[in-house]
Coordinates of C-alpha atoms in Angstrom, one line a residue:
X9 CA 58.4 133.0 104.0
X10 CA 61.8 131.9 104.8
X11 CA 64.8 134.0 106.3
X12 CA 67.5 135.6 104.8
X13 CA 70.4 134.1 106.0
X14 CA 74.0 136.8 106.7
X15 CA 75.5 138.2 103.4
X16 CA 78.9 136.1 102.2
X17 CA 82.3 137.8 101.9
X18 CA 82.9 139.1 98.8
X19 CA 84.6 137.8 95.7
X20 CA 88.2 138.8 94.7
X21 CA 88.1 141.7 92.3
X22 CA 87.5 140.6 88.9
X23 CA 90.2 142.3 87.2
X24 CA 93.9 142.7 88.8
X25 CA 94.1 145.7 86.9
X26 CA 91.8 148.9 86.7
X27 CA 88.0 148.9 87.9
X28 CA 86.5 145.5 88.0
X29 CA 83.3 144.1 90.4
X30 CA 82.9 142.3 93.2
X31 CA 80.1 139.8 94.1
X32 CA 78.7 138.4 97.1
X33 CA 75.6 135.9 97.9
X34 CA 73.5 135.4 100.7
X35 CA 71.3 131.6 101.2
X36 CA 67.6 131.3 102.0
X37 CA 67.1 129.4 105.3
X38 CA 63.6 127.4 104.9
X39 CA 60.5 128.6 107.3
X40 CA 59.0 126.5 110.0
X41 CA 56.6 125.2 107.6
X42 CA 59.9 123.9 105.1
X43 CA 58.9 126.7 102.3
X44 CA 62.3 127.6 101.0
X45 CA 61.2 131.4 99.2
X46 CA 62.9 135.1 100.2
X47 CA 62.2 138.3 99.0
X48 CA 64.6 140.0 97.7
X49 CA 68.0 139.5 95.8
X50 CA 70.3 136.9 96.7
X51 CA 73.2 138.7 95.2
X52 CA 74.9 141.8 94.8
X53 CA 77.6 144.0 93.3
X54 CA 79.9 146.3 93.8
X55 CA 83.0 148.0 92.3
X56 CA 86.2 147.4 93.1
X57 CA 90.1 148.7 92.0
X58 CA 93.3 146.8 92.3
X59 CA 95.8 149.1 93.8
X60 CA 98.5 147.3 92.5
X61 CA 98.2 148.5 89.1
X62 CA 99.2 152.1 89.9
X63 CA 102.4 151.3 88.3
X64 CA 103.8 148.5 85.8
X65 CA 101.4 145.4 84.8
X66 CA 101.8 142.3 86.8
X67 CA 102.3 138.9 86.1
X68 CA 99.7 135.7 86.2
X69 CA 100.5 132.6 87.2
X70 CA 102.9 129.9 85.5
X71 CA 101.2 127.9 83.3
X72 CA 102.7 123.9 83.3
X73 CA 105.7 122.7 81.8
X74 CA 105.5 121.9 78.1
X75 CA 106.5 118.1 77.1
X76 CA 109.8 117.5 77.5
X77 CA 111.3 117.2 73.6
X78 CA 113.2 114.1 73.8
X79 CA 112.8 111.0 75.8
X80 CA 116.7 110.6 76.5
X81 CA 119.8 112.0 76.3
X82 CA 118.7 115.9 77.8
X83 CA 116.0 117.5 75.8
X84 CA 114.3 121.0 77.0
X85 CA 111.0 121.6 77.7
X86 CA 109.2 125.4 78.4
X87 CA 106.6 127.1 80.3
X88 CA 104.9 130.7 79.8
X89 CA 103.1 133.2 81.8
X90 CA 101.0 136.0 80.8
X91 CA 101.7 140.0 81.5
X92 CA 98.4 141.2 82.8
X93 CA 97.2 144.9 82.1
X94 CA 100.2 147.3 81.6
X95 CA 98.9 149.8 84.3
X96 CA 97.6 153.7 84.2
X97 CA 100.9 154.3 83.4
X98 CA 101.4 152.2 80.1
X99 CA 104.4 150.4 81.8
X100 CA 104.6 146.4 80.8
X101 CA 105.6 144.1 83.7
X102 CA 108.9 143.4 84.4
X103 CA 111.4 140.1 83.5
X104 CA 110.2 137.4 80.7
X105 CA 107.2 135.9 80.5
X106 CA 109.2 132.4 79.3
X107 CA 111.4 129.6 81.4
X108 CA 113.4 126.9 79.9
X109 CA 114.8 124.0 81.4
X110 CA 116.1 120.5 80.6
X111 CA 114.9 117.8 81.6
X112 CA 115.1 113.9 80.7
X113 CA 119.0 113.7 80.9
X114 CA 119.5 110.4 81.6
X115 CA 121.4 108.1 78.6
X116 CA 119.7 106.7 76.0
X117 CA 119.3 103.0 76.3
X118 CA 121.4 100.8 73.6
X119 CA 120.0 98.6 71.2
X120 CA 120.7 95.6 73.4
X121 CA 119.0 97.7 76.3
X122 CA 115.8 97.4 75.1
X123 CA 113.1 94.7 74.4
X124 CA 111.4 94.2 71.2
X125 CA 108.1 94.2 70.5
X126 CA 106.8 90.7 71.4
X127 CA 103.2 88.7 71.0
X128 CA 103.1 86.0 73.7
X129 CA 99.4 84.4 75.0
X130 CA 97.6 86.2 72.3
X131 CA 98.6 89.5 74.0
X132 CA 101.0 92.4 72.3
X133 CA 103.8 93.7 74.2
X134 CA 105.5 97.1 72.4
X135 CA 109.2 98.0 73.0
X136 CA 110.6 98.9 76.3
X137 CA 113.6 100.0 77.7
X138 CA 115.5 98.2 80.7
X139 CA 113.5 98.7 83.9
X140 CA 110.2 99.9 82.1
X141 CA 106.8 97.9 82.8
X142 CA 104.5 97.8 80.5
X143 CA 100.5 96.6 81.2
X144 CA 98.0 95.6 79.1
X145 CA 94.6 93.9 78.7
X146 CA 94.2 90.8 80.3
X147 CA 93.2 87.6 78.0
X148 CA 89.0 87.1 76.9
X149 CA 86.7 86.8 79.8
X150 CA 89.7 88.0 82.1
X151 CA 88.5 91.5 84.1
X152 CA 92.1 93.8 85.0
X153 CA 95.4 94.2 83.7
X154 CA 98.6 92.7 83.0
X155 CA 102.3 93.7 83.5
X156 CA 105.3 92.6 81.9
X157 CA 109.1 94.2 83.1
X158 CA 112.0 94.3 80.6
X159 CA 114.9 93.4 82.4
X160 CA 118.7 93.0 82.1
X161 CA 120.6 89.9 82.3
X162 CA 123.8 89.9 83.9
X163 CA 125.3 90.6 80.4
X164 CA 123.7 93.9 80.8
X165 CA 121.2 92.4 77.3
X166 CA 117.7 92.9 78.2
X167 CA 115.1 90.4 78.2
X168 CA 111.2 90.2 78.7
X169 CA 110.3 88.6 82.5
X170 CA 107.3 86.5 82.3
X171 CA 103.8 88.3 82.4
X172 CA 102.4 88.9 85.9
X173 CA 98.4 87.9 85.9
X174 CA 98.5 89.0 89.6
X175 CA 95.9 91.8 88.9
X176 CA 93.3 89.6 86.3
X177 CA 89.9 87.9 87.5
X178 CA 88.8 85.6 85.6
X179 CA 84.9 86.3 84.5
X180 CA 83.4 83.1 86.5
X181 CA 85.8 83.9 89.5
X182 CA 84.2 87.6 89.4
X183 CA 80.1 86.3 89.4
X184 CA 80.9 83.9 92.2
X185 CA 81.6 87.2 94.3
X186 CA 78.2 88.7 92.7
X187 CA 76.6 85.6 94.0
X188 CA 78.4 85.6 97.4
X189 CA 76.6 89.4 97.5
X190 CA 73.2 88.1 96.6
X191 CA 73.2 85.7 99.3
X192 CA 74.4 88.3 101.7
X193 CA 71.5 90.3 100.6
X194 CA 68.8 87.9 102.1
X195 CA 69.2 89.5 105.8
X196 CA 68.5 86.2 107.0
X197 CA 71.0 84.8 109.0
X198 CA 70.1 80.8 108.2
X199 CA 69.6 81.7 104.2
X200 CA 72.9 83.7 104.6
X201 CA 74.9 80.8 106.1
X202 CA 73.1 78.0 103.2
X203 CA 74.3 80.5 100.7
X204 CA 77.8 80.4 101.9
X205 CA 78.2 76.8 102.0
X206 CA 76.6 77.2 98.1
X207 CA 79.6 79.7 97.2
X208 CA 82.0 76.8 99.1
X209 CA 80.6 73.7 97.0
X210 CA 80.8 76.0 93.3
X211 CA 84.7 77.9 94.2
X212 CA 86.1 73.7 95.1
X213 CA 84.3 72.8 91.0
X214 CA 85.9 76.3 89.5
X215 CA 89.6 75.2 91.5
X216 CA 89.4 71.3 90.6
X217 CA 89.3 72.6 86.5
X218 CA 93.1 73.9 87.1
X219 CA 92.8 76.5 84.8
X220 CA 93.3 80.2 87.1
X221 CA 95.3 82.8 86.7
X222 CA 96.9 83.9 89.7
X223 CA 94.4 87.0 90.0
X224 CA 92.0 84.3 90.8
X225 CA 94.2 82.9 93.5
X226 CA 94.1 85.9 95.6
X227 CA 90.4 86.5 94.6
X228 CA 89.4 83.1 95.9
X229 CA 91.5 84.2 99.4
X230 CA 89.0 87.3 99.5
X231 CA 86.5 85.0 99.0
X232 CA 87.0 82.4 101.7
X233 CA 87.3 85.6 103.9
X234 CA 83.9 86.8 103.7
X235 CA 82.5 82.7 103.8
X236 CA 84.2 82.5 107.0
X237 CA 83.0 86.2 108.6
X238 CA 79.5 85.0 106.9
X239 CA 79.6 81.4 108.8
X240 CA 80.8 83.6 112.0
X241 CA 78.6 86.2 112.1
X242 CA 75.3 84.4 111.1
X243 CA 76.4 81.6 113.8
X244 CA 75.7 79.2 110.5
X245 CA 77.5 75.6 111.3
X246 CA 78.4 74.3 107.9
X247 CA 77.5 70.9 107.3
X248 CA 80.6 68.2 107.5
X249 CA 80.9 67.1 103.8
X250 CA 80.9 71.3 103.4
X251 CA 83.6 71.8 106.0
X252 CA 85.6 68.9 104.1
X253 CA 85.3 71.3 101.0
X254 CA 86.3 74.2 102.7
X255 CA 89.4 72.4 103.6
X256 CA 89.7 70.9 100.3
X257 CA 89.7 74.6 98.5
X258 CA 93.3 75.2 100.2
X259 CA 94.5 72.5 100.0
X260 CA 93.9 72.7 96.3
X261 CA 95.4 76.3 96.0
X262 CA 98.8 75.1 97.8
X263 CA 99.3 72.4 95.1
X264 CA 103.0 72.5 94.1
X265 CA 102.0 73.5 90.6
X266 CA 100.5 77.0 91.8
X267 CA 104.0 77.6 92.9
X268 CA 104.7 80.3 90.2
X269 CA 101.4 81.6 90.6
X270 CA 102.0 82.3 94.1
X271 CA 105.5 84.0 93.2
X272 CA 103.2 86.2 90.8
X273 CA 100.5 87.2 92.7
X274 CA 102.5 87.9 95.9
X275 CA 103.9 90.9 94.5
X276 CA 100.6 92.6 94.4
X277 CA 99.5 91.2 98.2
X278 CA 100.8 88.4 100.7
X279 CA 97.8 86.2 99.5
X280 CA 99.1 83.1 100.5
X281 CA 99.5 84.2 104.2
X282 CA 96.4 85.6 104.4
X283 CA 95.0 82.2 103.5
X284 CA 96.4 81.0 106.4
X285 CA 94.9 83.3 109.0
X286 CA 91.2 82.5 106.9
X287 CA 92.2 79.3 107.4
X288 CA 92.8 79.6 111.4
X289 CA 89.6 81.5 111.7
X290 CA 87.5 78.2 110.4
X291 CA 89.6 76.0 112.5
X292 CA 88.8 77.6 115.4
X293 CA 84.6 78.7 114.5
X294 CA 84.5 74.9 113.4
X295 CA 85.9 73.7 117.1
X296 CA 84.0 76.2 118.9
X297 CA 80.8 73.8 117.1
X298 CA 82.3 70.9 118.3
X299 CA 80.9 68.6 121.2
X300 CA 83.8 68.4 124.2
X301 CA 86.0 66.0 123.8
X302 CA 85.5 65.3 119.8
X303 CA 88.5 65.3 118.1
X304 CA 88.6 66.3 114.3
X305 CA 90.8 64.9 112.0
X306 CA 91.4 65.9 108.1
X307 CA 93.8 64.9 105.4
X308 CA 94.2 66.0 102.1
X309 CA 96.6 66.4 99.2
X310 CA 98.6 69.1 100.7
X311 CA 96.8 69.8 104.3
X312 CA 96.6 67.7 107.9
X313 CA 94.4 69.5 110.4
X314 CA 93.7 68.5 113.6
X315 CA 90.6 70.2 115.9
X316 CA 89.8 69.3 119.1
X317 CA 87.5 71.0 121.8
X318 CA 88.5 70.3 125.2
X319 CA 87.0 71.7 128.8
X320 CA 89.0 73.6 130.9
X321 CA 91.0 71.1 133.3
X322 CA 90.0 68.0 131.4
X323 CA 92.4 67.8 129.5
X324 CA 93.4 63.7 130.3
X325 CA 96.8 63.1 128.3
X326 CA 99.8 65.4 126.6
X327 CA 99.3 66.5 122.9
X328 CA 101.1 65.1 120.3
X329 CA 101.0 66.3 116.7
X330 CA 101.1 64.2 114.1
X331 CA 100.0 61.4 115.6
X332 CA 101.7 58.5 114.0
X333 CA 100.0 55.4 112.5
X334 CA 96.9 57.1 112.0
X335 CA 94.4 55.6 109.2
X336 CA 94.2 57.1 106.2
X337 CA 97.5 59.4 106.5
X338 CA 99.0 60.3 103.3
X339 CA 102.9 59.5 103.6
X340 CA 104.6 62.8 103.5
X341 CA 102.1 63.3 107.2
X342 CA 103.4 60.1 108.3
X343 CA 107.2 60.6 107.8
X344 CA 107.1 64.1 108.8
X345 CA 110.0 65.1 111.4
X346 CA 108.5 68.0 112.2
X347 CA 106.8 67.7 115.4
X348 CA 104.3 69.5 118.1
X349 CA 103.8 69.0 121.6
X350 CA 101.4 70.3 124.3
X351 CA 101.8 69.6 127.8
X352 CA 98.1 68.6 129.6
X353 CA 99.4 71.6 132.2
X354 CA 98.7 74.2 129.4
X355 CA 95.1 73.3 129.9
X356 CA 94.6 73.9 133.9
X357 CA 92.7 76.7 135.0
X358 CA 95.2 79.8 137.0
X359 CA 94.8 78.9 141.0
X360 CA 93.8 82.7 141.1
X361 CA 90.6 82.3 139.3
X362 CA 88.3 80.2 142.2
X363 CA 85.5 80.6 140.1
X364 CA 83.5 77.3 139.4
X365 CA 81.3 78.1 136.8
X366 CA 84.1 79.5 134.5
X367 CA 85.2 75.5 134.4
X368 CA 81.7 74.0 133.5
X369 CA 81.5 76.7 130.7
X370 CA 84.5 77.2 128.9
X371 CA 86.4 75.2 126.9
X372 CA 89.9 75.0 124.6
X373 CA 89.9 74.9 121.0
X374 CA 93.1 73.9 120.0
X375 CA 94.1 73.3 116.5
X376 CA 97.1 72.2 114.2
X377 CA 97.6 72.4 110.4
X378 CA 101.0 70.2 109.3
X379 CA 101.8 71.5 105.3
X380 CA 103.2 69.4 102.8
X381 CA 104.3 72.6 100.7
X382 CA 105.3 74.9 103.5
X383 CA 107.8 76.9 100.6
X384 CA 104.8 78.0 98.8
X385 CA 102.9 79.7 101.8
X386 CA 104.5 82.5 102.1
X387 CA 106.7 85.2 100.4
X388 CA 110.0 84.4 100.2
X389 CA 112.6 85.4 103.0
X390 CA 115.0 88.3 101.8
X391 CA 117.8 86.6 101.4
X392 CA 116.6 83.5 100.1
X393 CA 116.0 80.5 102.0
X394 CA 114.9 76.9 101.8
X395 CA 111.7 76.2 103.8
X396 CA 111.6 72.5 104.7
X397 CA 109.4 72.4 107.6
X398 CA 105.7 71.9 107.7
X399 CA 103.8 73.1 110.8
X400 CA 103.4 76.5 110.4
X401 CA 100.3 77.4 112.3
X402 CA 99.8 76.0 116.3
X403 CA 96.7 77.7 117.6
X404 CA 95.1 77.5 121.3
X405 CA 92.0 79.9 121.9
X406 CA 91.4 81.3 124.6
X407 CA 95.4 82.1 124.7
X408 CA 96.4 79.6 127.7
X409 CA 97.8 81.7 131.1
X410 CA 101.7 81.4 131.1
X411 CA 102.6 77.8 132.9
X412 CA 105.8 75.7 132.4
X413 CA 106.1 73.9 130.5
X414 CA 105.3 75.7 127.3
X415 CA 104.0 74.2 124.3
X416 CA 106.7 72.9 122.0
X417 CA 107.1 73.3 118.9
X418 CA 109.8 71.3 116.9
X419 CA 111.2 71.2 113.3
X420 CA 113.2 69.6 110.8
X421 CA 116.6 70.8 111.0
X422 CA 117.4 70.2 107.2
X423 CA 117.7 73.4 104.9
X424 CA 116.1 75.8 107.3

């Protein structure tokens, strides 16, 4: 048989007025051979009187406040309690068992404060006031909501902003991420790292149809992310015409026509600059795969990245970044003014650090991404401010001891 475990405290009283009961349980503890059964009650009762109610009755608890009965311009709105027992006595409980307040005082917007019911992308949006945002459904096949803000113009004459897709998936967007799961699923760390360089080849076909919401901008970001923490973790090296997709995914989501998307879905999360540390994190896995002394060099639409994987203290000549005249350089790479350069000291082992075998074994991965749409990367500066420069991200790993000179980093003066 099991044991008895000590008796619990008892219950409050169940009256507040007069003679009520009390109750109070004890648990079962199982027996060495896990049989769970007692003899014997597991509860009890007892009575019990409130000595509060030797006089008047007392009061329960506040229920909530009642609606409020207009919207604008100071309505009122009520709660109750309830008088409980009137005590031996016969006297009832003291004060009111009602409160009224107002509430909702603010002015009522004017007609030209409000925006009218409206039906724009085959979605209804009802009457709001000036400030208000109002969600709804997002289009067919989209998973989440949308949000639209009525707004004033500086004729105080509200107006509807445009609709924010920041928060809808599109369906195909949403199964990718199913399939990304599957493939995690496998435990193996080679069928893992195939399936990621699967999910890379089908997100570059979904981008190259141009037709996302900007939802599906920051879902793709989320999705890169657990590609790259696959690729790391599984120590999978993605083939080169894979890696060239990889690089051609971003460079796709930073065209200049996503700039409004960007706008949009940066109020929900700073996707865009997210993207960029994803994007840092591949540089640097990719170099760490490289042979010493290969260099990497990729172009695209919007994107010029430069890997190279050099041993410690080898490091022959100064780096310079972008390196003009090269083949195959789009023009806005090849005019650019703006303008990096690493000194070969960076690269020399600290004189403190004797060790030999440290030299043979380690090696810099140094890497360089030159933007043609640096504007669209990131949220925009409070105040405002033209972005004309295009090397945002210079990246040395391990982090280089502090030497003179440092590495340089220069950029177009115009608009910045």
């Amino acid at each position: 048989e099991g044991q008895w475990l000590e008796w619990g405290a008892w219950s409050k009283c169940s009256v507040t007025c007069n003679t009520g009961t009390q109750l109070r349980q004890r648990r079962c503890s199982p027996s060495v051979h896990g049989w769970a059964e007692c003899k014997g009650p597991h509860q009890e009762s007892r009575e019990c009187t409130n000595p509060s109610c030797s006089g008047g009755g007392n009061w329960g608890s506040w229920n909530h406040w009642s609606l409020c009965s207009k919207t604008c311009d100071s309505g009122w709105q009520r709660r109750y309690r309830m008088c409980e027992g009137t005590g031996v006595q016969g006297y009832p409980c003291e004060g009111s068992g009602e409160e009224v307040r107002s509430c909702n005082e603010k002015k009522c917007p004017a007609p030209h404060e409000i925006c009218k019911d409206e039906h724009l992308l085959s979605m209804s949006w009802k009457r709001a006031s000036a400030g208000e945002t109002v969600y709804n459904k997002c289009p067919t096949n989209v998973i989440g909501s949308a949000s639209r803000r009525c707004m004033l113009d500086n004729n105080g004459v509200a107006f509807w902003g445009p609709p924010s897709f920041a928060r809808c998936v599109s369906l195909e967007y949403r199964q990718l991420h199913l399939a990304l799961l599957e493939h995690l699923a496998k435990g193996q760390r080679t069928l893992a790292g195939e399936g990621m360089s699967q999910i890379v080849r089908s997100l570059l076909e979904l981008l190259q149809r141009r037709s996302y919401y900007s939802g599906d901008l920051l879902f793709s970001t989320e999705i890169l992310r657990n590609v790259t923490d696959t690729f790391k973790r599984a120590t999978y090296i993605p083939a080169s015409d894979d890696v060239q997709k990889f690089f051609q995914i971003v460079s796709h989501m930073l065209d200049l026509e996503n700039l409004e998307k960007w706008e949009d879905a940066h109020q929900v999360a700073p996707g865009a600059a997210l993207l960029m540390r994803i994007l840092e994190d591949f540089i640097h896995f990719i170099g760490e795969a490289q042979k010493p002394f290969q260099s990497f060099l990729t172009v695209t639409n919007n994107l010029m990245i430069t890997i190279q994987r050099e041993p410690v203290s080898a490091v022959s000549s100064d780096i310079n970044f972008p390196m003009k005249g090269r083949r195959g350089m789009k023009d806005w790479a090849r005019t650019a003014e703006d303008k990096l350069y690493i000194p070969k000291e960076v690269f020399t082992n600290p004189a403190e650090e004797p060790e030999r075998e440290s030299e043979t074994t380690m090696y810099y991965v140094i890497g360089a991404i030159l933007y043609r749409t640096l504007g669209i990367i990131l949220p925009g500066p409070n105040p405002p401010a033209v972005i004309n420069s295009k090397i945002l991200t210079v990246t040395v790993r391990p982090e280089p001891q502090p030497s003179e000179p440092l590495v340089v980093v220069e950029l177009s003066p115009l608009l910045n």
